[in-house]
Amino acid sequence: MSNYYQIDKETMPVEDIRKVQSEKLVKQVKHVYENVEYYRDLMDKKGVKPEDIKGIEDLHKLPFLTKLDLRDAYPYGMLGKPLKECVRIHSTSGTTGRRVVAFYTQRDLDVWYECCARALMAVGGTSEDVVQVAYGYGLFTGASGVQGGADKVGALTLPMSSGNTERQIQFMMDLGATILCCTPSYAAYISESLKEQGYKPEDNKLKAGIFGAEPWTQEMRRDIEKGLGIKAYDIYGLTEMMGPGVSFECSEQTGMHINEDHFIAEIIDPETGEVLPEGAKGELVFTCLDKEAFPLLRYRTRDICILSREKCSCGRTFVKMTKPMGRSDDMLIIRGVNVFPSQIETVLLKEGYTPNYQIVVDRVNNNDTIEVNVELTPEQFSDTVGGITDMEKSLANAIKVMLGINPKVNLVAPRSIVRSEGKAVRVIDKRKLLD
Ligand code: ADP
Ligand code: ZN
């Protein structure tokens, strides 16, 4: 059982998806070549002409774009339409460096909001729902995307923005929010605050949450689901493509369907750029098929994941991507070992700790050091007087088994790690400061 926003598109046969993608790609390459000088130069350098692209089988001939290109072309170099036809600007969160600025025509916004409407209906959203938007409003795409989706579905939006958790909770309870949209770390924080105020999971009217914009683990999903008494769904996107809703989870909760009528997804080897077969793990690359104002072709997301086209019980035929396992640029290399923060989070939650943690990496005498500060719950805190050192050792050991490197673990008092209302800051890499 599933609800669709655009059933004919969301369930179209795979051959039709390829056909639609091919037709749109040919047109889009022409649009980009004629209007985006920056990309025209890249194509010319590679010796590719628009006529060489006859369908998706020719996609591999096109040059890649990276975040560096977007920085080079900042602010107007990637524009595919005159500014007077653009109606909106958004910008990345700047998690990993200088912000990227993206532009939208009205049609771009409509396509984006339709994608978010699909996401909302996939989790059971209808015009009867009250959608609490606790993503930050503003330059960040999170709030605009889900609000646009809720408008299309006809739901009632509570545009809370992020922060002011007291008021967030008051409105959630008083106005009976049924769907919560925010980052998973903020959802965990709201859940924690509700508990502190004495609310039980069944006291709220929430039925589902749509959480994205940052990596989160299955363990964290279970925690949030239990704490809020809801089903928690993942949503993925990036400003460069539009924002949230590039892909979304359905009732199966086993990966996110990519809106393939608007985006072509490829997985490549991040080292060589070689396109990998379905099922391989690698860097996700997107080509926008409908974007007018900011029409990126073969954009390297640096997000690492796996694509799968196995039949889904929800009836959607769009390919599914796994939760990104972290970005290739989030990956820490510690004493030569590749470490993703999400791996550490998995261990923490398995061992019964909170997902409130921070990883501090440093270099002492040419040797990398890693410390993991982990917050205790109030119950753990009062239980463990005298036993903290043993707990720290045992957790350090569990992390060592997972990663192969020995961290120093510091268990810290409840509430001592700063909470995030947007994307969580998980890593403090002091080594970079020395560069
Ligand atoms: P920034 O790159 O500055 O964070 P954005 O705000 O546009 O810019 O964020 C897009 C990035 O956020 C994605 O490339 C991805 O790394 C991350 N992201 C978005 N949604 C998810 C999700 N559901 N799971 C994991 N990571 C996500
Ligand atoms: Zn599905």
Coordinates of C-alpha atoms and ligand atoms in Angstrom, one line a residue:
M1 CA 0.0 0.0 0.0
S2 CA 1.4 3.3 -0.9
N3 CA 0.3 6.8 -1.7
Y4 CA 1.6 8.5 -4.8
Y5 CA 1.6 12.1 -5.8
Q6 CA 2.2 11.3 -9.5
I7 CA 1.5 7.6 -9.9
D8 CA 2.0 7.6 -13.7
K9 CA 5.6 8.9 -13.2
E10 CA 6.5 7.2 -10.0
T11 CA 5.5 3.7 -11.2
M12 CA 6.5 3.9 -14.9
P13 CA 8.2 0.8 -16.4
V14 CA 12.0 0.9 -16.3
E15 CA 12.2 1.0 -20.2
D16 CA 10.0 4.1 -20.1
I17 CA 12.3 5.8 -17.5
R18 CA 15.3 5.2 -19.8
K19 CA 13.3 6.6 -22.7
V20 CA 12.3 9.7 -20.8
Q21 CA 15.8 10.2 -19.6
S22 CA 17.3 9.9 -23.0
E23 CA 14.9 12.4 -24.6
K24 CA 15.4 14.9 -21.8
L25 CA 19.1 14.5 -21.8
V26 CA 19.5 15.3 -25.5
K27 CA 17.6 18.5 -25.0
Q28 CA 19.3 19.4 -21.7
V29 CA 22.8 19.0 -23.2
K30 CA 21.8 21.4 -26.0
H31 CA 20.4 23.9 -23.5
V32 CA 23.6 23.8 -21.4
Y33 CA 26.0 24.0 -24.3
E34 CA 24.2 27.0 -25.7
N35 CA 23.7 28.9 -22.4
V36 CA 26.4 27.9 -19.9
E37 CA 29.8 29.0 -21.2
Y38 CA 31.7 27.3 -18.4
Y39 CA 30.3 23.9 -19.3
R40 CA 30.6 24.6 -23.1
D41 CA 34.4 25.1 -22.5
L42 CA 34.6 21.8 -20.6
M43 CA 32.9 20.0 -23.4
D44 CA 35.0 21.7 -26.0
K45 CA 38.1 20.7 -24.1
K46 CA 36.9 17.1 -24.1
G47 CA 36.0 17.3 -27.8
V48 CA 32.3 16.5 -27.2
K49 CA 29.6 18.2 -29.1
P50 CA 25.9 18.2 -28.2
E51 CA 25.2 16.1 -31.3
D52 CA 27.4 13.3 -29.8
I53 CA 24.8 12.8 -27.1
K54 CA 22.0 10.8 -28.6
G55 CA 20.7 9.2 -25.4
I56 CA 21.8 8.0 -21.9
E57 CA 24.2 5.5 -23.4
D58 CA 26.3 8.6 -24.3
L59 CA 26.2 10.1 -20.9
H60 CA 29.7 8.9 -20.0
K61 CA 31.1 11.1 -22.8
L62 CA 30.3 14.3 -20.9
P63 CA 32.7 15.9 -18.5
F64 CA 32.2 15.8 -14.7
L65 CA 31.5 18.9 -12.6
T66 CA 32.8 19.2 -9.1
K67 CA 32.3 21.6 -6.2
L68 CA 35.5 23.3 -7.3
D69 CA 34.0 24.1 -10.6
L70 CA 31.1 25.7 -8.8
R71 CA 33.4 27.7 -6.8
D72 CA 35.3 28.8 -9.9
A73 CA 32.0 29.8 -11.6
Y74 CA 30.7 31.6 -8.5
P75 CA 28.3 33.4 -8.5
Y76 CA 26.8 33.5 -12.0
G77 CA 29.0 31.2 -14.1
M78 CA 26.6 28.2 -14.2
L79 CA 23.4 30.2 -14.9
G80 CA 21.4 28.6 -17.7
K81 CA 18.8 31.4 -17.8
P82 CA 18.9 35.2 -17.6
L83 CA 18.6 36.4 -14.1
K84 CA 15.4 38.1 -14.9
E85 CA 13.8 34.7 -15.4
C86 CA 15.1 33.5 -12.0
V87 CA 12.8 33.8 -9.0
R88 CA 14.9 32.4 -6.1
I89 CA 18.4 31.8 -4.7
H90 CA 19.4 29.2 -2.2
S91 CA 22.8 28.3 -0.9
T92 CA 24.5 25.2 0.6
S93 CA 25.1 24.9 4.3
G94 CA 28.8 25.2 3.7
T95 CA 29.5 22.1 5.7
T96 CA 32.7 21.5 3.8
G97 CA 33.9 24.9 2.7
R98 CA 32.7 27.9 0.7
R99 CA 29.0 28.0 0.1
V100 CA 27.6 27.2 -3.4
V101 CA 24.8 29.5 -4.6
A102 CA 22.0 28.0 -6.8
F103 CA 19.3 29.7 -8.8
Y104 CA 15.8 28.7 -9.6
T105 CA 13.2 29.6 -12.2
Q106 CA 9.5 29.2 -11.3
R107 CA 9.5 26.0 -13.2
D108 CA 12.5 24.7 -11.3
L109 CA 10.7 25.5 -8.0
D110 CA 7.6 23.6 -9.2
V111 CA 9.6 20.5 -10.1
W112 CA 11.3 20.6 -6.8
Y113 CA 8.1 21.0 -4.8
E114 CA 6.6 18.1 -6.8
C115 CA 9.5 15.9 -5.8
C116 CA 8.9 16.9 -2.1
A117 CA 5.2 16.2 -2.5
R118 CA 6.0 12.7 -3.7
A119 CA 8.2 12.3 -0.6
L120 CA 5.4 13.5 1.7
M121 CA 2.8 11.3 0.2
A122 CA 5.1 8.3 0.3
V123 CA 5.1 8.5 4.1
G124 CA 1.3 8.7 4.2
G125 CA 1.0 12.5 4.0
T126 CA -2.4 13.8 2.9
S127 CA -4.3 17.2 2.9
E128 CA -5.4 16.2 6.5
D129 CA -1.9 16.4 7.9
V130 CA -0.3 19.2 9.9
V131 CA 3.4 19.4 8.8
Q132 CA 5.8 20.9 11.2
V133 CA 8.7 22.3 9.3
A134 CA 11.7 22.5 11.7
Y135 CA 14.4 22.9 9.1
G136 CA 15.9 26.3 9.0
Y137 CA 14.1 28.8 6.7
G138 CA 16.3 31.0 4.6
L139 CA 19.2 30.3 2.3
F140 CA 19.2 26.6 3.4
T141 CA 17.0 24.6 1.1
G142 CA 15.5 22.3 3.7
A143 CA 12.5 24.3 4.8
S144 CA 11.5 25.7 1.4
G145 CA 11.5 22.2 -0.2
V146 CA 9.3 20.4 2.3
Q147 CA 7.0 23.4 2.7
G148 CA 6.6 23.5 -1.1
G149 CA 5.8 19.8 -1.1
A150 CA 3.3 20.2 1.7
D151 CA 1.6 23.1 -0.2
K152 CA 1.2 20.8 -3.3
V153 CA -0.3 18.0 -1.2
G154 CA -2.6 20.5 0.5
A155 CA -1.4 19.8 4.0
L156 CA -1.4 22.4 6.7
T157 CA 2.1 23.7 7.3
L158 CA 3.5 24.9 10.6
P159 CA 6.6 26.9 9.4
M160 CA 8.5 26.8 12.7
S161 CA 12.0 27.0 11.3
S162 CA 14.7 25.4 13.5
G163 CA 15.5 26.4 17.0
N164 CA 13.4 27.6 20.0
T165 CA 12.7 24.1 21.0
E166 CA 10.3 25.1 23.8
R167 CA 8.0 26.9 21.3
Q168 CA 8.6 24.0 18.8
I169 CA 7.2 21.6 21.4
Q170 CA 4.3 23.8 22.5
F171 CA 3.1 24.3 18.9
M172 CA 3.6 20.6 18.2
M173 CA 1.3 19.7 21.1
D174 CA -1.2 22.5 20.8
L175 CA -1.7 22.4 17.1
G176 CA -1.4 18.6 16.7
A177 CA 1.4 18.3 14.3
T178 CA 1.3 14.9 12.5
I179 CA 4.4 15.0 10.4
L180 CA 7.7 16.5 11.6
C181 CA 10.4 17.6 9.1
C182 CA 13.9 18.5 10.3
T183 CA 17.5 17.1 10.5
P184 CA 17.7 13.8 12.3
S185 CA 19.9 15.4 15.0
Y186 CA 17.3 18.0 15.7
A187 CA 14.6 15.3 15.8
A188 CA 16.7 13.4 18.4
Y189 CA 17.0 16.7 20.4
I190 CA 13.2 17.4 20.2
S191 CA 12.5 13.8 21.3
E192 CA 14.9 14.2 24.2
S193 CA 13.4 17.5 25.2
L194 CA 9.9 16.1 25.1
K195 CA 10.9 13.3 27.5
E196 CA 12.5 15.8 29.8
Q197 CA 9.3 17.7 29.9
G198 CA 7.5 14.6 31.0
Y199 CA 5.8 13.7 27.7
K200 CA 5.4 10.1 26.6
P201 CA 5.7 9.1 23.0
E202 CA 1.9 8.6 22.8
D203 CA 1.2 12.1 24.0
N204 CA 1.9 13.7 20.7
K205 CA -0.1 13.3 17.5
L206 CA 2.9 12.7 15.2
K207 CA 2.7 9.7 12.9
A208 CA 5.8 10.2 10.8
G209 CA 9.0 12.2 10.4
I210 CA 10.9 13.1 7.3
F211 CA 14.5 13.6 8.3
G212 CA 17.5 14.4 6.1
A213 CA 20.2 16.8 5.1
E214 CA 22.9 14.8 7.1
P215 CA 24.0 11.2 7.6
W216 CA 22.2 9.2 10.3
T217 CA 22.4 5.5 11.2
Q218 CA 19.7 2.9 11.5
E219 CA 20.3 2.8 15.2
M220 CA 19.5 6.5 15.4
R221 CA 16.4 5.9 13.4
R222 CA 15.2 3.4 15.9
D223 CA 15.9 5.8 18.8
I224 CA 13.9 8.6 17.2
E225 CA 11.1 6.3 16.2
K226 CA 10.8 5.0 19.8
G227 CA 11.2 8.4 21.4
L228 CA 8.6 10.1 19.3
G229 CA 6.3 7.1 18.7
I230 CA 6.5 7.6 14.9
K231 CA 7.9 6.1 11.7
A232 CA 11.1 8.0 10.7
Y233 CA 11.8 8.3 7.0
D234 CA 14.9 9.5 5.2
I235 CA 15.0 12.2 2.5
Y236 CA 18.1 13.2 0.5
G237 CA 19.1 16.1 -1.6
L238 CA 21.6 18.8 -2.2
T239 CA 21.4 22.4 -3.1
E240 CA 23.3 21.9 -6.3
M241 CA 20.5 19.7 -7.6
M242 CA 17.7 21.7 -5.9
G243 CA 17.5 20.6 -2.3
P244 CA 15.7 17.9 -0.4
G245 CA 13.6 15.5 -2.5
V246 CA 16.1 14.3 -5.0
S247 CA 15.4 11.0 -3.4
F248 CA 13.0 9.9 -0.6
E249 CA 12.1 6.8 1.4
C250 CA 8.9 4.9 0.9
S251 CA 7.0 2.6 3.3
E252 CA 9.7 -0.1 2.9
Q253 CA 12.3 2.1 4.6
T254 CA 15.1 0.3 2.7
G255 CA 16.7 3.1 0.8
M256 CA 15.5 6.2 -1.1
H257 CA 13.9 6.3 -4.5
I258 CA 15.6 8.8 -6.8
N259 CA 13.2 10.9 -8.8
E260 CA 14.6 9.5 -12.1
D261 CA 12.3 11.4 -14.4
H262 CA 14.2 14.5 -13.3
F263 CA 17.7 13.2 -12.4
I264 CA 20.0 10.6 -13.8
A265 CA 22.1 8.9 -11.2
E266 CA 25.5 7.2 -11.8
I267 CA 27.9 5.6 -9.4
I268 CA 31.6 6.1 -10.1
D269 CA 34.9 5.1 -8.7
P270 CA 35.9 8.3 -6.9
E271 CA 39.6 7.7 -7.7
T272 CA 39.4 7.0 -11.4
G273 CA 36.0 8.4 -12.4
E274 CA 35.1 5.1 -14.0
V275 CA 31.4 4.3 -14.1
L276 CA 30.6 1.3 -11.9
P277 CA 27.9 -1.3 -12.4
E278 CA 24.7 -1.3 -10.4
G279 CA 25.2 -2.6 -6.8
A280 CA 28.8 -1.3 -6.6
K281 CA 29.6 1.2 -3.8
G282 CA 31.0 4.5 -5.0
E283 CA 30.5 8.2 -5.5
L284 CA 27.0 9.4 -6.6
V285 CA 26.9 11.6 -9.7
F286 CA 23.8 13.4 -10.8
T287 CA 22.7 14.9 -14.1
C288 CA 19.7 17.3 -13.9
L289 CA 17.3 16.7 -16.7
D290 CA 14.8 19.5 -16.1
K291 CA 16.6 22.3 -14.3
E292 CA 16.6 25.5 -16.3
A293 CA 18.5 28.0 -14.1
F294 CA 21.2 25.8 -12.6
P295 CA 21.4 22.9 -15.0
L296 CA 24.3 20.8 -13.7
L297 CA 25.4 17.8 -15.8
R298 CA 27.4 14.9 -14.2
Y299 CA 27.8 16.6 -10.9
R300 CA 30.0 14.7 -8.5
T301 CA 28.2 14.8 -5.1
R302 CA 31.1 13.2 -3.1
D303 CA 28.4 11.2 -1.3
I304 CA 29.2 7.5 -1.1
C305 CA 26.4 5.0 -1.6
I306 CA 25.0 2.0 -3.6
L307 CA 22.2 2.0 -6.2
S308 CA 19.7 -0.9 -6.5
R309 CA 16.8 -1.5 -8.8
E310 CA 15.3 -4.4 -7.0
K311 CA 11.5 -4.5 -7.1
C312 CA 10.1 -2.4 -4.3
S313 CA 6.8 -3.4 -2.5
C314 CA 5.6 0.2 -2.7
G315 CA 5.3 -0.2 -6.5
R316 CA 7.7 2.6 -7.4
T317 CA 10.1 1.8 -10.1
F318 CA 12.7 4.5 -9.5
V319 CA 16.1 3.2 -8.6
K320 CA 16.9 3.3 -4.9
M321 CA 20.1 4.6 -3.2
T322 CA 21.3 3.5 0.2
K323 CA 21.7 6.1 2.9
P324 CA 24.9 7.9 2.0
M325 CA 27.6 6.4 4.2
G326 CA 29.2 9.7 4.6
R327 CA 30.8 12.0 2.1
S328 CA 34.1 11.2 0.5
D329 CA 35.2 14.5 2.0
D330 CA 33.8 13.6 5.5
M331 CA 36.0 10.6 5.6
L332 CA 38.8 11.0 8.1
I333 CA 42.1 9.3 7.5
I334 CA 43.5 8.5 10.9
R335 CA 46.8 6.7 11.0
G336 CA 46.1 5.7 7.5
V337 CA 42.7 4.1 8.3
N338 CA 39.6 5.4 6.6
V339 CA 37.0 6.4 9.3
F340 CA 33.5 7.7 8.8
P341 CA 31.8 9.4 11.8
S342 CA 28.7 7.2 11.1
Q343 CA 30.8 4.0 11.9
I344 CA 31.5 5.4 15.4
E345 CA 27.9 6.4 15.8
T346 CA 26.8 2.9 15.0
V347 CA 29.1 1.5 17.8
L348 CA 27.9 4.1 20.3
L349 CA 24.2 3.3 19.8
K350 CA 24.8 -0.5 19.8
E351 CA 26.6 -0.1 23.2
G352 CA 23.7 1.8 24.6
Y353 CA 25.0 5.3 24.4
T354 CA 23.4 8.5 23.1
P355 CA 24.0 9.8 19.6
N356 CA 25.4 12.9 21.2
Y357 CA 29.1 12.7 20.5
Q358 CA 31.9 14.6 19.0
I359 CA 35.1 13.3 17.5
V360 CA 38.3 15.3 18.0
V361 CA 41.2 14.5 15.8
D362 CA 44.7 15.9 16.4
R363 CA 48.3 15.3 15.5
V364 CA 50.8 15.0 18.3
N365 CA 54.5 14.3 17.5
N366 CA 53.5 13.3 13.9
N367 CA 51.0 10.8 15.2
D368 CA 47.2 11.1 14.7
T369 CA 45.2 11.0 17.8
I370 CA 41.4 10.5 18.0
E371 CA 39.3 11.2 21.0
V372 CA 35.6 10.5 21.1
N373 CA 33.5 12.5 23.6
V374 CA 30.3 10.8 24.4
E375 CA 27.5 12.1 26.5
L376 CA 26.0 9.9 29.2
T377 CA 22.2 9.9 29.8
P378 CA 21.1 11.2 33.2
E379 CA 20.4 7.5 34.2
Q380 CA 23.9 6.4 33.1
F381 CA 25.4 9.4 34.8
S382 CA 23.9 8.6 38.2
D383 CA 24.5 4.9 37.9
T384 CA 28.1 4.9 37.1
V385 CA 29.9 6.7 39.9
G386 CA 33.2 5.0 40.2
G387 CA 32.8 2.8 37.1
I388 CA 33.3 5.5 34.4
T389 CA 36.9 4.4 33.6
D390 CA 35.8 0.9 33.0
M391 CA 33.0 2.0 30.8
E392 CA 35.3 4.3 28.8
K393 CA 37.7 1.4 28.3
S394 CA 35.0 -1.0 27.2
L395 CA 33.6 1.5 24.7
A396 CA 37.1 2.4 23.4
N397 CA 37.6 -1.3 22.8
A398 CA 34.3 -1.7 20.9
I399 CA 35.3 1.2 18.6
K400 CA 38.7 -0.4 18.1
V401 CA 37.1 -3.7 17.0
M402 CA 35.0 -1.7 14.4
L403 CA 37.7 0.6 13.1
G404 CA 41.0 -1.1 13.9
I405 CA 42.4 2.0 15.6
N406 CA 42.5 2.8 19.3
P407 CA 40.6 5.9 20.3
K408 CA 40.5 7.7 23.7
V409 CA 36.9 7.8 24.9
N410 CA 35.7 10.4 27.3
L411 CA 32.3 9.9 28.8
V412 CA 30.9 13.4 29.6
A413 CA 28.0 14.7 31.6
P414 CA 24.5 14.8 30.2
R415 CA 23.8 17.9 28.0
S416 CA 27.5 19.0 27.9
I417 CA 27.8 18.5 24.1
V418 CA 26.3 21.4 22.1
R419 CA 23.1 20.4 20.4
S420 CA 22.5 21.3 16.8
E421 CA 19.3 22.7 15.4
G422 CA 20.5 22.1 11.9
K423 CA 23.3 19.8 10.7
A424 CA 25.3 18.3 13.6
V425 CA 29.0 19.1 13.9
R426 CA 30.5 15.7 14.6
V427 CA 34.1 16.2 13.9
I428 CA 36.7 18.7 15.1
D429 CA 39.8 18.1 13.0
K430 CA 42.5 20.1 14.6
R431 CA 45.1 18.8 12.2
K432 CA 43.6 20.9 9.4
L433 CA 44.2 24.1 11.4
L434 CA 47.9 23.4 11.1
D435 CA 47.9 23.2 7.3
Ligands
ADP1 P1 26.5 21.3 2.2 O1 27.3 20.5 1.2 O2 27.1 22.6 2.5 O3 26.2 20.5 3.4 P2 23.7 21.1 1.4 O4 23.1 21.8 2.5 O5 23.2 21.3 0.0 O6 25.2 21.6 1.4 O7 23.8 19.6 1.7 C1 23.8 18.5 0.8 C2 24.6 17.4 1.4 O8 24.0 16.9 2.6 C3 24.6 16.1 0.5 O9 25.5 16.1 -0.5 C4 24.8 15.0 1.6 O10 26.2 14.9 1.8 C5 24.1 15.5 2.8 N1 22.8 14.9 2.9 C6 21.6 15.4 2.5 N2 20.6 14.5 2.8 C7 21.2 13.5 3.4 C8 20.7 12.2 3.9 N3 19.4 11.9 4.0 N4 21.6 11.4 4.5 C9 22.9 11.7 4.5 N5 23.5 12.8 4.0 C10 22.6 13.7 3.5
ZN2 ZN 9.5 1.8 -2.5

